[in-house]
Amino acid sequence: MILHTLIARKRILVGLGLTISSWALAQGYGPEVAASKMTVPEGFEVKLFASEPEIRQPVAMEFDHRGRLWVIQYLQYPNPAGLERVEVDRWSRTTYDRVPEPPPKGPRGADRITICEDTDGDGVADSFKDFVDGLNLASGLAFGHGGVFVLQVPYLLFYPDKNHDDIPDSDPEVCLTGFGMQDAHSVANSLTFGPDGWLYGNQGSTVTAHIRGIEFQQGVWRYHPVTKEFELFCEGGGNMWGLDFNEWGDLFSSTNVGPALCLHGVQGGYYWKSFGKHGDLHNPYAYGYFDHMKEANYVGGHVTVGGSFYRGPSFPEEYIGKYIGGNLLSHDVYWHVIESDGSTYQARHGGELAVSNDAWCAPTDVTIGPDGAVYFSDWNDQRTAHPDPDADWDRTNGRVYRIQVKDAAPVPVDLSEKSNNELIDLLGSQNQWMVRHARSILTERRDPSIQSTLKEMIGRPSDSNTQLEALWTLYSCGGMTDDLADSLLLHLKPEVRRWVVHFLGDAREVPQSSGERLVQMARTEADVRVRSQLASTAKRIQSEFGLRIVKEIVARDEDGGDPHVPLLIWWALEAHSVSSQHLAMELLTQEDVWNSSLFQKEILPRLMRRYAAEGTEETDEACFALLNRADDPTPLLESLGEGWGDRGRKIRGMEGGSLFTSYAASNLEAVNEEDSSIRISGDLRNELKTLLEADPKNPQLLTLLCKAGDPDSLNRVREWAFDSDSTDDHRKVSLKILSEVQDSESREQFLSQLSTETSPEFFEPLLEGVRRTARDEDAGALLTLYREAPVDRQSKILEVILSKEAFALAFLKKVEAGE
């Protein structure tokens, strides 16, 4: 079929007067020629491992335990088979007519998973067979637990293959459903087993997932194949495509937000995303977020994909531990240095591993082979931007290249038949491919007889990561007990302590002994990364211990300058602040906490805002107590006002952050404009009035009291706003306050003064007051004002007219009537 197609194309092109040589040039370099055009560092070489026609549109790849490369051919991109588009928005987010059934019942697509094998050891694949075909937007795969996990949105599927004959034993099991499929270049991707035995993945930016009651757009999620648990590991990020773990088990996701290289994903973290395009964070009380990990001396386009840490046996020392990723828009493969930055990391460009010198080269994934060679897939197309969904996409091309030390020979490998003892020995290998696959097989076997050996390895002094690898394997095999966890919290190696803290948090409910040890660690732990994980764990476990961990870390006052710890502490506190308010207030108002700079700068303003946002009698009393305790209430007054503003954006019974919630909340606010006063407790109101008595013209206090509907404050501000004897400063502030609180009693005065106001500095505050307070019956007055206003003011008045349906309709009627 392919030969016939090429001959037909040749005839057409010759008929158009084009030669074969010009056609070949228009199609880009052939696979072998493209490899020869690439530039690599001295001592390296690039070889073509696989290409069209066997491999086309490769988007993800992974080696199995037998050293064979499995490749997803994303041939169905960009439109799913069998579905009809109902709507496409400005960002190409597509709504389809239905949710497809999972395979094999659902629509049959063109995607396939192909096993590429080098049977003769020359470094080139010569055997190709499909494990499964007919997939419909498949974007990730991972091996484990007797089969293959496959992402095909909206599903996470599991194809059992217990006898490893490369034929699925049955139809796939549906592990998860609900991943977003609105945009095929942003779907869930990068299936990767973490060191803890969970299966991790990214989801990109312009899709929305709804999984087991959890809605999210971009973020990192995880699924446990044994317990079947699912959770959002961290929320936010760019259009991430590529996920890996460093030697300490920290998670990194490649991103399209250059000059950032990737995102260091921390458990329970919230990250920047394009909020206007993708909606708010789903925790409306996050009150902050982490940014992407910036890279010094960034090189290339803004999209990094497939980032993987190199810990193989063949590259020179300078590459060990480096982060290798494809740069989609520069068509190259780079290596990067990842360095500590407090509890997180920073990056700098290391160098070029492969410069393609080919504008058609489009790296989509990077992985490390069993012999230490670096493999990268090349989508290979004239276009690298995601196109119009109806564009004629070229699906004829695709390559996989192998970057290796010169004259290196591939090493045959098959770990699937090795004994437990042989696999345990491999946990100490310097070849991370061997380590990960050994851990994976041991996790799948879950043999209790190996637990004593693993425990002994954890306790054995070592300069390598063998202790950590043994810990991860033991936990993944179900061998972690409460007593063992308690003892390992005292381990000499901080990374072991950190991961035990992590494991305890994953349990959600910790025993009394473990909880007390965690609190003690928060008081004395010297390693900032362990303290960072303590904060993440404090968010997840019961308040009795979570809040005490927060208290101890804050009281130490050591982490205010860390890039991550302050917000992690806040997110832990926020998780318990309302449900365990009395304990939170008891702990946080103690002298050592209250007087710490970390608390005063990072925690207290957010806590005030959170309680103000909740808006109950109990949380108002907490606001009163915090104000009453503060030496300088000014920062807290600002937080109080922000919290009241949060009430207007909150819809009871709905999770914050959804695109619908953002829309609905804004409309709900418009509906409730007639009743905009904030209801607060008597103690809080009296505290604000007491503060106002000491500073009668304080605009913050007046604004707050007016928002709370205090009649004395409202009358005072109205007098200043509309009294000609008021100073200009008082008048401007007062107009702003009345506008903010949508004071209906000032409606007529806003309109009347606007019609006669000549000063530009008062015109806009008055117009804003009209916008916020005018009623439908004021349409005539506004149209008259528009008609009689100077030209330079008409456009601003027209904006107000068009902001309200009744005004806009009245305006259009006047236009139709020629008036």
XYZ file of N, CA and C in Angstrom, residues 107-315:
627
model
N -15.147 3.371 19.282
C -14.699 3.577 17.900
C -13.258 3.109 17.712
N -13.014 2.470 16.617
C -11.672 1.957 16.323
C -10.843 3.062 15.675
N -9.736 3.415 16.306
C -8.867 4.455 15.780
C -7.663 3.875 15.060
N -6.738 4.763 14.705
C -5.556 4.367 13.926
C -4.311 4.174 14.781
N -4.384 4.515 16.067
C -3.197 4.415 16.921
C -2.838 2.957 17.189
N -1.552 2.720 17.417
C -1.087 1.364 17.691
C 0.132 1.414 18.596
N 0.337 0.338 19.320
C 1.535 0.182 20.145
C 2.382 -0.904 19.504
N 3.581 -0.509 19.081
C 4.443 -1.395 18.308
C 5.695 -1.745 19.099
N 6.033 -3.027 19.123
C 7.241 -3.511 19.797
C 8.375 -3.548 18.777
N 9.422 -2.772 19.052
C 10.581 -2.707 18.158
C 11.732 -3.471 18.807
N 12.264 -4.447 18.105
C 13.305 -5.286 18.687
C 14.515 -5.370 17.765
N 15.680 -5.275 18.360
C 16.949 -5.469 17.654
C 17.385 -6.909 17.903
N 17.103 -7.783 16.958
C 17.356 -9.212 17.184
C 18.791 -9.628 16.883
N 19.521 -8.815 16.101
C 20.879 -9.221 15.733
C 21.962 -8.389 16.403
N 21.563 -7.485 17.315
C 22.541 -6.764 18.114
C 23.328 -5.701 17.384
N 22.792 -5.173 16.264
C 23.525 -4.134 15.541
C 23.054 -2.728 15.882
N 22.161 -2.606 16.877
C 21.690 -1.291 17.295
C 20.570 -0.739 16.450
N 20.000 -1.555 15.571
C 18.909 -1.132 14.693
C 17.763 -2.131 14.838
N 16.552 -1.620 15.017
C 15.394 -2.512 15.142
C 15.152 -3.230 13.819
N 14.952 -4.534 13.881
C 14.687 -5.308 12.665
C 13.439 -6.175 12.795
N 12.803 -6.120 13.965
C 11.566 -6.875 14.177
C 10.515 -5.928 14.742
N 9.340 -5.923 14.116
C 8.264 -5.027 14.530
C 6.966 -5.822 14.632
N 6.294 -5.698 15.754
C 4.977 -6.313 15.869
C 4.124 -5.464 16.796
N 2.831 -5.452 16.506
C 1.904 -4.651 17.296
C 1.404 -5.450 18.490
N 1.477 -4.829 19.654
C 0.854 -5.415 20.844
C -0.648 -5.201 20.785
N -1.055 -4.014 20.372
C -2.473 -3.706 20.212
C -2.589 -2.602 19.178
N -3.645 -2.654 18.368
C -3.905 -1.583 17.413
C -5.357 -1.152 17.554
N -5.785 -0.233 16.698
C -7.157 0.254 16.777
C -7.407 1.195 17.932
N -6.338 1.702 18.546
C -6.500 2.638 19.656
C -6.894 4.015 19.133
N -7.432 4.823 20.036
C -8.073 6.073 19.632
C -7.579 7.202 20.538
N -6.489 7.847 20.171
C -5.776 8.852 20.964
C -5.102 8.199 22.178
N -4.149 7.337 21.892
C -3.342 6.686 22.933
C -2.074 7.500 23.144
N -1.705 7.750 24.401
C -0.641 8.727 24.663
C 0.357 8.308 25.728
N 0.228 7.121 26.301
C 1.181 6.712 27.323
C 1.089 5.225 27.589
N 2.220 4.629 28.011
C 2.219 3.218 28.378
C 3.247 2.978 29.469
N 2.993 1.946 30.274
C 3.918 1.556 31.342
C 3.717 0.073 31.618
N 4.801 -0.593 32.018
C 4.775 -2.036 32.253
C 4.737 -2.334 33.743
N 3.947 -3.343 34.111
C 3.934 -3.761 35.499
C 2.695 -4.545 35.852
N 2.781 -5.304 36.937
C 1.640 -6.026 37.497
C 1.018 -6.994 36.493
N 1.885 -7.605 35.671
C 1.414 -8.641 34.770
C 0.752 -8.132 33.520
N 1.132 -6.961 33.078
C 0.536 -6.436 31.861
C 1.063 -5.069 31.502
N 0.264 -4.358 30.707
C 0.665 -3.053 30.190
C -0.446 -2.050 30.480
N -0.083 -0.963 31.146
C -1.008 0.143 31.361
C -0.934 1.073 30.154
N -2.100 1.499 29.676
C -2.165 2.334 28.476
C -3.117 3.497 28.731
N -2.672 4.684 28.382
C -3.549 5.850 28.408
C -4.216 5.990 27.049
N -5.523 5.899 27.030
C -6.307 6.274 25.859
C -7.461 7.115 26.377
N -7.343 8.422 26.261
C -8.350 9.297 26.854
C -9.727 8.932 26.314
N -10.735 8.936 27.204
C -10.684 9.394 28.601
C -10.315 8.306 29.614
N -9.627 7.238 29.187
C -9.414 6.080 30.055
C -7.939 5.822 30.372
N -7.709 5.279 31.571
C -6.482 4.551 31.868
C -6.849 3.080 31.803
N -6.204 2.355 30.910
C -6.523 0.956 30.656
C -5.396 0.054 31.138
N -5.748 -1.185 31.436
C -4.739 -2.195 31.761
C -4.974 -3.414 30.887
N -3.977 -3.730 30.053
C -4.027 -4.922 29.213
C -3.236 -6.037 29.893
N -3.900 -7.050 30.435
C -3.162 -8.147 31.083
C -2.408 -8.983 30.054
N -1.196 -9.381 30.411
C -0.399 -10.282 29.572
C 0.523 -11.074 30.494
N -0.081 -11.924 31.305
C 0.664 -12.613 32.360
C 1.702 -13.589 31.817
N 1.462 -14.140 30.637
C 2.440 -15.085 30.083
C 3.474 -14.397 29.188
N 3.369 -13.058 29.068
C 4.366 -12.262 28.341
C 4.563 -12.748 26.904
N 3.447 -13.094 26.253
C 3.552 -13.529 24.858
C 3.246 -12.395 23.885
N 3.134 -11.173 24.410
C 2.890 -9.977 23.594
C 1.509 -9.980 22.952
N 0.607 -10.754 23.531
C -0.788 -10.767 23.096
C -1.642 -10.545 24.337
N -2.479 -9.507 24.376
C -3.304 -9.278 25.568
C -4.131 -10.506 25.913
N -4.191 -10.820 27.198
C -4.942 -11.992 27.650
C -6.446 -11.797 27.520
N -6.887 -10.540 27.484
C -8.319 -10.252 27.443
C -8.499 -8.807 27.012
N -9.754 -8.398 26.935
C -10.030 -6.982 26.734
C -9.450 -6.197 27.905
N -9.158 -4.930 27.699
C -8.522 -4.169 28.780
C -9.459 -3.908 29.949
N -8.859 -3.866 31.123
C -9.561 -3.416 32.324
C -9.544 -1.892 32.345
N -10.673 -1.280 32.652
C -10.734 0.174 32.779
C -10.385 0.535 34.215
N -9.212 1.113 34.402
C -8.760 1.502 35.743
C -9.341 2.847 36.152
N -9.342 3.788 35.224
C -9.849 5.130 35.486
C -10.602 5.616 34.261
N -11.585 6.456 34.491
C -12.277 7.109 33.391
C -12.496 8.570 33.738
N -12.398 9.432 32.745
C -12.672 10.846 32.974
C -11.565 11.798 32.583
N -10.464 11.308 32.010
C -9.427 12.227 31.550
C -9.974 13.096 30.414
N -9.481 14.325 30.348
C -9.967 15.252 29.335
C -9.507 14.871 27.943
N -10.379 15.100 26.959
C -10.032 14.788 25.574
C -10.395 15.937 24.645
N -10.460 17.156 25.211
C -10.861 18.297 24.407
C -9.790 18.764 23.428
N -8.538 18.378 23.660
C -7.440 18.841 22.810
C -6.374 17.749 22.777
N -6.169 17.159 21.615
C -5.312 15.970 21.517
C -3.843 16.265 21.748
N -3.429 17.525 21.772
C -2.012 17.798 22.048
C -1.786 18.121 23.522
N -2.846 17.970 24.343
C -2.729 18.260 25.775
C -3.256 17.129 26.646
N -3.530 15.990 26.073
C -4.169 14.913 26.825
C -3.220 14.341 27.878
N -3.770 13.523 28.773
C -2.958 12.845 29.785
C -1.853 12.054 29.100
N -0.688 12.045 29.727
C 0.475 11.484 29.047
C 1.543 11.070 30.053
N 2.628 10.506 29.536
C 3.861 10.233 30.296
C 3.644 9.283 31.467
N 2.970 8.178 31.234
C 2.818 7.168 32.287
C 4.193 6.721 32.781
N 4.404 6.819 34.083
C 5.698 6.465 34.671
C 5.479 5.926 36.073
N 6.035 4.770 36.372
C 5.963 4.269 37.738
C 6.933 5.047 38.609
N 6.413 5.554 39.732
C 7.262 6.230 40.689
C 7.999 5.234 41.553
N 8.993 5.690 42.294
C 9.740 4.780 43.167
C 8.885 4.180 44.272
N 7.723 4.800 44.541
C 6.835 4.332 45.603
C 5.806 3.316 45.125
N 5.882 2.917 43.856
C 4.951 1.923 43.342
C 3.672 2.493 42.775
N 3.460 3.808 42.899
C 2.312 4.456 42.270
C 2.622 4.687 40.790
N 1.573 4.703 39.985
C 1.694 5.020 38.566
C 1.351 6.493 38.385
N 2.313 7.271 37.903
C 2.150 8.719 37.769
C 1.921 9.102 36.309
N 1.295 10.247 36.110
C 1.121 10.786 34.766
C 0.856 12.272 34.818
N 1.073 12.923 33.687
C 0.716 14.331 33.529
C -0.655 14.439 32.890
N -1.262 15.618 33.021
C -2.320 16.027 32.105
C -1.988 17.431 31.642
N -2.161 17.679 30.356
C -1.797 18.961 29.774
C -2.793 20.058 30.063
N -2.677 21.149 29.313
C -3.305 22.397 29.738
C -4.729 22.605 29.242
N -5.038 22.293 27.995
C -6.340 22.680 27.455
C -7.345 21.534 27.456
N -7.304 20.733 28.492
C -8.299 19.680 28.700
C -8.733 19.711 30.164
N -9.895 19.152 30.432
C -10.418 19.099 31.796
C -10.800 17.665 32.133
N -10.276 17.181 33.252
C -10.577 15.824 33.713
C -11.637 15.868 34.805
N -12.458 14.836 34.851
C -13.424 14.616 35.932
C -13.284 13.148 36.336
N -12.529 12.892 37.388
C -12.229 11.523 37.792
C -12.584 11.333 39.261
N -13.568 10.493 39.526
C -13.984 10.167 40.896
C -14.262 11.423 41.714
N -14.952 12.365 41.107
C -15.324 13.588 41.811
C -14.245 14.642 41.852
N -13.109 14.397 41.230
C -12.011 15.360 41.209
C -11.936 15.980 39.823
N -12.079 17.304 39.762
C -11.909 18.013 38.495
C -10.563 18.708 38.489
N -9.879 18.655 37.375
C -8.635 19.408 37.231
C -8.322 19.585 35.756
N -7.529 20.612 35.487
C -6.991 20.801 34.144
C -5.559 20.254 34.166
N -4.556 21.107 34.056
C -3.202 20.566 34.057
C -2.755 20.204 35.468
N -1.919 19.183 35.527
C -1.420 18.737 36.818
C -0.773 17.373 36.692
N -0.258 16.882 37.814
C 0.307 15.536 37.891
C -0.622 14.698 38.760
N -1.019 13.550 38.283
C -1.932 12.659 38.989
C -1.234 11.316 39.216
N -1.847 10.482 40.055
C -1.269 9.156 40.260
C -2.364 8.144 40.599
N -2.051 6.892 40.316
C -2.986 5.773 40.501
C -2.200 4.612 41.093
N -2.802 3.943 42.088
C -2.111 2.812 42.707
C -2.691 1.508 42.169
N -1.896 0.718 41.454
C -2.430 -0.497 40.826
C -2.939 -1.545 41.805
N -2.473 -1.527 43.056
C -2.896 -2.530 44.033
C -4.134 -2.058 44.790
N -4.085 -0.853 45.348
C -5.209 -0.350 46.141
C -6.288 0.300 45.290
N -5.970 0.614 44.026
C -6.877 1.273 43.075
C -7.164 2.729 43.453
N -6.384 3.297 44.350
C -6.575 4.700 44.723
C -6.166 5.620 43.575
N -6.833 6.773 43.505
C -6.473 7.824 42.546
C -6.432 9.147 43.280
N -5.468 9.994 42.935
C -5.441 11.334 43.503
C -4.670 12.276 42.595
N -4.971 13.544 42.754
C -4.210 14.599 42.092
C -2.992 14.875 42.956
N -1.808 14.580 42.442
C -0.578 14.716 43.221
C -0.212 16.184 43.407
N -0.280 16.957 42.348
C -0.100 18.407 42.434
C -0.845 19.036 41.266
N -1.291 20.271 41.444
C -2.146 20.918 40.448
C -1.442 22.102 39.814
N -1.676 22.267 38.513
C -1.135 23.410 37.796
C -0.013 23.005 36.864
N 0.617 24.000 36.273
C 1.701 23.759 35.337
C 1.318 24.173 33.938
N 2.217 23.915 33.013
C 1.958 24.212 31.612
C 1.409 22.987 30.909
N 1.660 22.918 29.608
C 1.261 21.734 28.850
C 2.384 20.710 28.971
N 2.371 19.989 30.069
C 3.490 19.114 30.430
C 3.459 17.822 29.618
N 4.642 17.438 29.110
C 4.758 16.202 28.340
C 6.146 15.635 28.608
N 6.217 14.692 29.519
C 7.483 14.136 29.976
C 7.526 14.149 31.490
N 7.809 12.997 32.115
C 7.803 12.891 33.573
C 8.885 11.896 33.986
N 9.696 12.294 34.973
C 10.727 11.387 35.469
C 11.054 11.742 36.912
N 11.804 10.853 37.564
C 12.210 11.021 38.957
C 13.732 11.036 39.034
N 14.268 11.930 39.875
C 15.720 11.962 40.037
C 16.170 10.889 41.032
N 17.442 10.894 41.367
C 17.985 9.825 42.210
C 17.382 9.815 43.604
N 16.816 10.941 44.046
C 16.206 11.010 45.380
C 14.699 10.783 45.333
N 14.174 10.515 44.126
C 12.744 10.259 43.995
C 11.906 11.499 43.824
N 12.533 12.643 43.527
C 11.777 13.866 43.272
C 11.242 13.853 41.847
N 10.040 14.386 41.681
C 9.325 14.320 40.410
C 9.562 15.591 39.596
N 9.782 15.407 38.297
C 9.978 16.525 37.380
C 9.142 16.288 36.126
N 8.418 17.326 35.703
C 7.609 17.244 34.488
C 8.080 18.296 33.493
N 8.385 17.862 32.285
C 8.790 18.792 31.229
C 7.617 19.699 30.875
N 7.929 20.925 30.437
C 6.862 21.902 30.245
C 7.039 22.695 28.959
N 5.987 23.406 28.588
C 6.033 24.289 27.417
C 6.110 25.752 27.825
N 6.537 26.030 29.050
C 6.548 27.401 29.552
C 7.992 27.906 29.604
N 8.702 27.821 28.476
C 10.050 28.374 28.438
C 10.028 29.865 28.713
N 11.074 30.424 29.384
C 12.370 29.822 29.649
C 12.426 28.886 30.856
N 11.295 28.429 31.340
C 11.328 27.375 32.354
C 11.563 26.038 31.662
N 12.327 25.191 32.312
C 12.650 23.883 31.748
C 11.601 22.849 32.111
N 11.224 22.842 33.394
C 10.321 21.808 33.872
C 9.696 22.269 35.186
N 8.880 21.416 35.723
C 8.200 21.672 36.985
C 8.675 20.633 37.992
N 9.145 21.090 39.154
C 9.477 20.170 40.244
C 8.188 19.935 41.019
N 7.590 18.772 40.837
C 6.284 18.490 41.419
C 6.385 18.020 42.855
N 5.826 18.803 43.765
C 5.851 18.485 45.191
C 4.465 18.009 45.609
N 4.404 17.001 46.438
C 3.127 16.442 46.871
C 2.248 17.516 47.498
N 1.038 17.660 46.950
C 0.089 18.628 47.483
C 0.340 20.050 47.054
N 1.258 20.263 46.110
C 1.598 21.616 45.688
C 0.609 22.176 44.676
N 0.556 23.504 44.618
C -0.227 24.219 43.611
C 0.739 25.057 42.784
N 0.552 25.051 41.476
C 1.506 25.660 40.564
C 0.813 26.652 39.637
N 1.633 27.559 39.127
C 1.140 28.519 38.140
C 0.531 27.790 36.956
N -0.526 28.371 36.421
C -1.026 27.975 35.115
C -1.597 29.226 34.465
N -1.948 29.146 33.224
C -2.521 30.301 32.534
C -3.957 30.465 33.020
N -4.119 31.241 34.095
C -5.391 31.258 34.815
C -6.541 31.784 33.958
N -6.282 32.808 33.149
C -7.353 33.342 32.323
C -7.869 32.338 31.316
N -7.003 31.471 30.866
C -7.363 30.476 29.853
C -7.879 29.188 30.472
N -7.304 28.809 31.620
C -7.571 27.479 32.166
C -8.329 27.489 33.487
N -8.731 28.659 33.973
C -9.486 28.702 35.215
C -8.600 28.764 36.443
N -9.238 28.966 37.596
C -8.518 29.092 38.856
C -8.037 27.729 39.344
N -7.183 27.778 40.353
C -6.850 26.557 41.070
C -8.109 26.018 41.746
N -8.170 24.724 41.939
C -9.385 24.128 42.480
C -9.498 24.255 43.989
N -8.465 24.713 44.633
C -8.575 25.126 46.027
C -8.650 26.649 46.037
N -9.828 27.225 46.275
C -9.943 28.688 46.229
C -9.179 29.380 47.338
N -8.665 28.613 48.292
C -7.946 29.195 49.425
C -6.449 28.887 49.363
N -5.952 28.536 48.172
C -4.514 28.272 48.037
C -3.713 29.534 48.334
N -4.211 30.677 47.892
C -3.589 31.981 48.176
C -2.104 32.009 47.827
N -1.775 31.438 46.697
C -0.396 31.435 46.245
C -0.112 30.178 45.455
N 0.996 30.177 44.768
C 1.366 29.019 43.956
C 2.864 29.051 43.698
N 3.397 27.890 43.333
C 4.793 27.783 42.922
C 4.893 28.052 41.425
N 6.010 28.596 41.027
C 6.251 28.791 39.601
C 7.008 27.593 39.046
N 7.146 27.573 37.733
C 7.988 26.563 37.107
C 9.444 26.774 37.514
N 10.209 25.733 37.335
C 11.627 25.790 37.657
C 12.356 26.489 36.515
N 12.799 27.707 36.778
C 13.472 28.476 35.737
C 14.845 27.884 35.427
N 15.320 28.165 34.214
C 16.641 27.691 33.815
C 17.526 28.871 33.448
N 18.703 28.939 34.034
C 19.683 29.946 33.655
C 20.198 29.637 32.251
N 20.544 30.681 31.532
C 21.042 30.611 30.141
C 20.228 29.629 29.282
N 18.903 29.828 29.323
C 17.987 28.958 28.580
C 18.289 29.037 27.088
N 18.209 27.905 26.413
C 18.488 27.813 24.986
C 17.321 27.111 24.305
N 16.946 27.590 23.120
C 15.961 26.877 22.316
C 14.565 27.444 22.434
N 13.611 26.720 21.827
C 12.216 27.119 21.885
C 11.628 26.873 23.258
N 10.350 27.211 23.416
C 9.757 27.199 24.755
C 9.187 25.844 25.170
N 9.331 24.811 24.350
C 8.716 23.518 24.659
C 9.794 22.454 24.887
N 9.868 21.945 26.115
C 10.734 20.808 26.431
C 9.855 19.573 26.633
N 10.256 18.451 26.054
C 9.450 17.226 26.138
C 10.334 16.054 26.562
N 9.703 15.086 27.214
C 10.338 13.799 27.469
C 11.532 13.806 28.388
N 11.647 14.817 29.257
C 12.832 14.927 30.096
C 13.098 13.679 30.924
N 14.344 13.201 30.900
C 14.747 12.005 31.646
C 16.112 12.240 32.280
N 16.294 11.701 33.482
C 17.582 11.811 34.163
C 18.500 10.687 33.691
N 19.717 11.068 33.327
C 20.657 10.067 32.827
C 21.466 9.481 33.977
N 21.305 8.183 34.190
C 22.148 7.444 35.131
C 22.437 6.072 34.524
N 23.086 6.148 33.356
C 23.413 4.935 32.629
C 24.887 4.598 32.729
N 25.291 3.471 32.147
C 26.663 2.979 32.318
C 27.652 3.437 31.258
N 27.186 4.113 30.187
C 28.096 4.300 29.056
C 28.549 5.735 28.819
N 27.779 6.739 29.229
C 28.157 8.120 28.957
C 29.258 8.575 29.913
